[in-house]
Amino acid sequence: MSTIMPQSELVRKAAAFLAEQRSQTPGRSLASLLDEAGMRFNLTPLDAAALERLFRKEPPAE
């Protein structure tokens, strides 16, 4: 029997997946990664848009 995972947990797992994939394959487009994450983690369009905003931001300057 499978368990139901809360949507917030799926978004956290998708964010971790995106961070890992961006470090492993830096040449891959964010749009491609978001499409894959959306399918893997069953993200809503709003969740995907929020992750896109998060990952499009520039890292803070040190």
Tab-separated table of N, CA and C in Angstrom:
chain	number	residue	atom	x	y	z
A	1	MET	N	0.850	-1.171	0.000
A	1	MET	CA	0.000	0.000	0.000
A	1	MET	C	0.896	1.235	0.000
A	2	SER	N	0.595	2.200	-0.844
A	2	SER	CA	1.386	3.421	-0.895
A	2	SER	C	0.809	4.444	0.075
A	3	THR	N	1.669	5.346	0.491
A	3	THR	CA	1.223	6.393	1.397
A	3	THR	C	1.054	7.684	0.614
A	4	ILE	N	0.181	8.524	1.089
A	4	ILE	CA	-0.056	9.819	0.464
A	4	ILE	C	0.900	10.818	1.088
A	5	MET	N	1.612	11.537	0.210
A	5	MET	CA	2.585	12.510	0.673
A	5	MET	C	1.986	13.910	0.543
A	6	PRO	N	2.144	14.748	1.572
A	6	PRO	CA	1.616	16.112	1.475
A	6	PRO	C	2.290	16.875	0.331
A	7	GLN	N	1.558	17.783	-0.295
A	7	GLN	CA	2.086	18.550	-1.429
A	7	GLN	C	3.327	19.335	-1.035
A	8	SER	N	3.379	19.852	0.192
A	8	SER	CA	4.546	20.627	0.621
A	8	SER	C	5.799	19.756	0.632
A	9	GLU	N	5.664	18.489	0.974
A	9	GLU	CA	6.808	17.576	0.959
A	9	GLU	C	7.262	17.323	-0.477
A	10	LEU	N	6.317	17.231	-1.400
A	10	LEU	CA	6.673	17.050	-2.806
A	10	LEU	C	7.433	18.259	-3.336
A	11	VAL	N	7.034	19.453	-2.936
A	11	VAL	CA	7.721	20.670	-3.373
A	11	VAL	C	9.136	20.696	-2.796
A	12	ARG	N	9.300	20.298	-1.545
A	12	ARG	CA	10.644	20.245	-0.944
A	12	ARG	C	11.531	19.251	-1.686
A	13	LYS	N	10.982	18.101	-2.013
A	13	LYS	CA	11.757	17.099	-2.748
A	13	LYS	C	12.093	17.597	-4.152
A	14	ALA	N	11.166	18.298	-4.785
A	14	ALA	CA	11.417	18.850	-6.114
A	14	ALA	C	12.524	19.908	-6.047
A	15	ALA	N	12.516	20.751	-5.019
A	15	ALA	CA	13.557	21.770	-4.866
A	15	ALA	C	14.923	21.113	-4.667
A	16	ALA	N	14.970	20.062	-3.869
A	16	ALA	CA	16.228	19.343	-3.666
A	16	ALA	C	16.700	18.700	-4.971
A	17	PHE	N	15.756	18.147	-5.727
A	17	PHE	CA	16.083	17.545	-7.014
A	17	PHE	C	16.658	18.596	-7.964
A	18	LEU	N	16.012	19.765	-8.027
A	18	LEU	CA	16.481	20.833	-8.911
A	18	LEU	C	17.881	21.303	-8.519
A	19	ALA	N	18.113	21.479	-7.234
A	19	ALA	CA	19.434	21.923	-6.778
A	19	ALA	C	20.504	20.896	-7.136
A	20	GLU	N	20.194	19.632	-6.931
A	20	GLU	CA	21.152	18.572	-7.243
A	20	GLU	C	21.437	18.501	-8.741
A	21	GLN	N	20.382	18.566	-9.548
A	21	GLN	CA	20.553	18.477	-10.997
A	21	GLN	C	21.295	19.693	-11.552
A	22	ARG	N	21.057	20.866	-11.005
A	22	ARG	CA	21.762	22.063	-11.486
A	22	ARG	C	23.236	21.986	-11.186
A	23	SER	N	23.608	21.374	-10.062
A	23	SER	CA	25.038	21.249	-9.754
A	23	SER	C	25.687	20.145	-10.580
A	24	GLN	N	24.941	19.083	-10.890
A	24	GLN	CA	25.496	17.969	-11.663
A	24	GLN	C	25.538	18.256	-13.158
A	25	THR	N	24.540	18.959	-13.666
A	25	THR	CA	24.466	19.259	-15.104
A	25	THR	C	24.223	20.750	-15.291
A	26	PRO	N	25.265	21.567	-15.129
A	26	PRO	CA	25.081	23.021	-15.181
A	26	PRO	C	24.636	23.536	-16.548
A	27	GLY	N	24.870	22.790	-17.625
A	27	GLY	CA	24.471	23.241	-18.953
A	27	GLY	C	23.012	23.015	-19.279
A	28	ARG	N	22.320	22.242	-18.484
A	28	ARG	CA	20.918	21.926	-18.751
A	28	ARG	C	20.036	23.116	-18.382
A	29	SER	N	19.052	23.396	-19.217
A	29	SER	CA	18.206	24.568	-18.981
A	29	SER	C	17.294	24.367	-17.776
A	30	LEU	N	16.970	25.480	-17.140
A	30	LEU	CA	16.074	25.440	-15.992
A	30	LEU	C	14.692	24.974	-16.418
A	31	ALA	N	14.243	25.380	-17.601
A	31	ALA	CA	12.928	24.969	-18.086
A	31	ALA	C	12.846	23.455	-18.221
A	32	SER	N	13.901	22.845	-18.731
A	32	SER	CA	13.934	21.393	-18.882
A	32	SER	C	13.894	20.703	-17.520
A	33	LEU	N	14.655	21.227	-16.590
A	33	LEU	CA	14.666	20.653	-15.238
A	33	LEU	C	13.311	20.817	-14.555
A	34	LEU	N	12.681	21.970	-14.740
A	34	LEU	CA	11.364	22.197	-14.134
A	34	LEU	C	10.316	21.258	-14.729
A	35	ASP	N	10.405	21.018	-16.034
A	35	ASP	CA	9.474	20.071	-16.660
A	35	ASP	C	9.629	18.683	-16.051
A	36	GLU	N	10.878	18.248	-15.903
A	36	GLU	CA	11.120	16.918	-15.339
A	36	GLU	C	10.651	16.851	-13.882
A	37	ALA	N	10.967	17.882	-13.106
A	37	ALA	CA	10.553	17.910	-11.700
A	37	ALA	C	9.026	17.921	-11.588
A	38	GLY	N	8.378	18.643	-12.478
A	38	GLY	CA	6.912	18.700	-12.466
A	38	GLY	C	6.287	17.339	-12.681
A	39	MET	N	6.880	16.566	-13.589
A	39	MET	CA	6.359	15.224	-13.849
A	39	MET	C	6.708	14.258	-12.719
A	40	ARG	N	7.931	14.328	-12.228
A	40	ARG	CA	8.363	13.408	-11.165
A	40	ARG	C	7.596	13.604	-9.867
A	41	PHE	N	7.363	14.868	-9.508
A	41	PHE	CA	6.804	15.177	-8.198
A	41	PHE	C	5.374	15.691	-8.256
A	42	ASN	N	4.728	15.590	-9.448
A	42	ASN	CA	3.327	15.959	-9.605
A	42	ASN	C	3.060	17.378	-9.090
A	43	LEU	N	3.849	18.336	-9.569
A	43	LEU	CA	3.733	19.715	-9.116
A	43	LEU	C	2.567	20.413	-9.809
A	44	THR	N	1.932	21.307	-9.082
A	44	THR	CA	0.900	22.149	-9.682
A	44	THR	C	1.609	23.260	-10.454
A	45	PRO	N	0.906	23.919	-11.368
A	45	PRO	CA	1.527	25.050	-12.076
A	45	PRO	C	2.019	26.147	-11.123
A	46	LEU	N	1.302	26.378	-10.035
A	46	LEU	CA	1.743	27.380	-9.061
A	46	LEU	C	3.029	26.952	-8.363
A	47	ASP	N	3.138	25.673	-8.025
A	47	ASP	CA	4.357	25.165	-7.396
A	47	ASP	C	5.539	25.301	-8.350
A	48	ALA	N	5.336	24.948	-9.609
A	48	ALA	CA	6.401	25.045	-10.610
A	48	ALA	C	6.832	26.496	-10.801
A	49	ALA	N	5.870	27.417	-10.815
A	49	ALA	CA	6.193	28.836	-10.969
A	49	ALA	C	6.984	29.358	-9.771
A	50	ALA	N	6.622	28.922	-8.575
A	50	ALA	CA	7.355	29.341	-7.378
A	50	ALA	C	8.780	28.808	-7.404
A	51	LEU	N	8.956	27.561	-7.818
A	51	LEU	CA	10.307	27.005	-7.908
A	51	LEU	C	11.113	27.724	-8.990
A	52	GLU	N	10.459	28.087	-10.081
A	52	GLU	CA	11.160	28.817	-11.137
A	52	GLU	C	11.657	30.157	-10.616
A	53	ARG	N	10.817	30.884	-9.892
A	53	ARG	CA	11.245	32.163	-9.314
A	53	ARG	C	12.407	31.962	-8.350
A	54	LEU	N	12.325	30.923	-7.558
A	54	LEU	CA	13.375	30.645	-6.579
A	54	LEU	C	14.707	30.350	-7.258
A	55	PHE	N	14.690	29.548	-8.301
A	55	PHE	CA	15.928	29.132	-8.949
A	55	PHE	C	16.426	30.126	-9.990
A	56	ARG	N	15.617	31.077	-10.407
A	56	ARG	CA	16.060	32.116	-11.342
A	56	ARG	C	16.792	33.247	-10.630
A	57	LYS	N	16.590	33.400	-9.346
A	57	LYS	CA	17.234	34.479	-8.600
A	57	LYS	C	18.735	34.301	-8.615
A	58	GLU	N	19.403	35.410	-8.671
A	58	GLU	CA	20.868	35.389	-8.611
A	58	GLU	C	21.304	35.061	-7.185
A	59	PRO	N	22.399	34.308	-7.046
A	59	PRO	CA	22.903	34.076	-5.688
A	59	PRO	C	23.401	35.383	-5.083
A	60	PRO	N	23.278	35.532	-3.769
A	60	PRO	CA	23.711	36.787	-3.131
A	60	PRO	C	25.214	36.995	-3.301
A	61	ALA	N	25.601	38.234	-3.540
A	61	ALA	CA	27.030	38.565	-3.685
A	61	ALA	C	27.691	38.542	-2.332
A	62	GLU	N	28.879	38.016	-2.297
A	62	GLU	CA	29.588	37.926	-0.994
A	62	GLU	C	30.673	38.952	-0.922
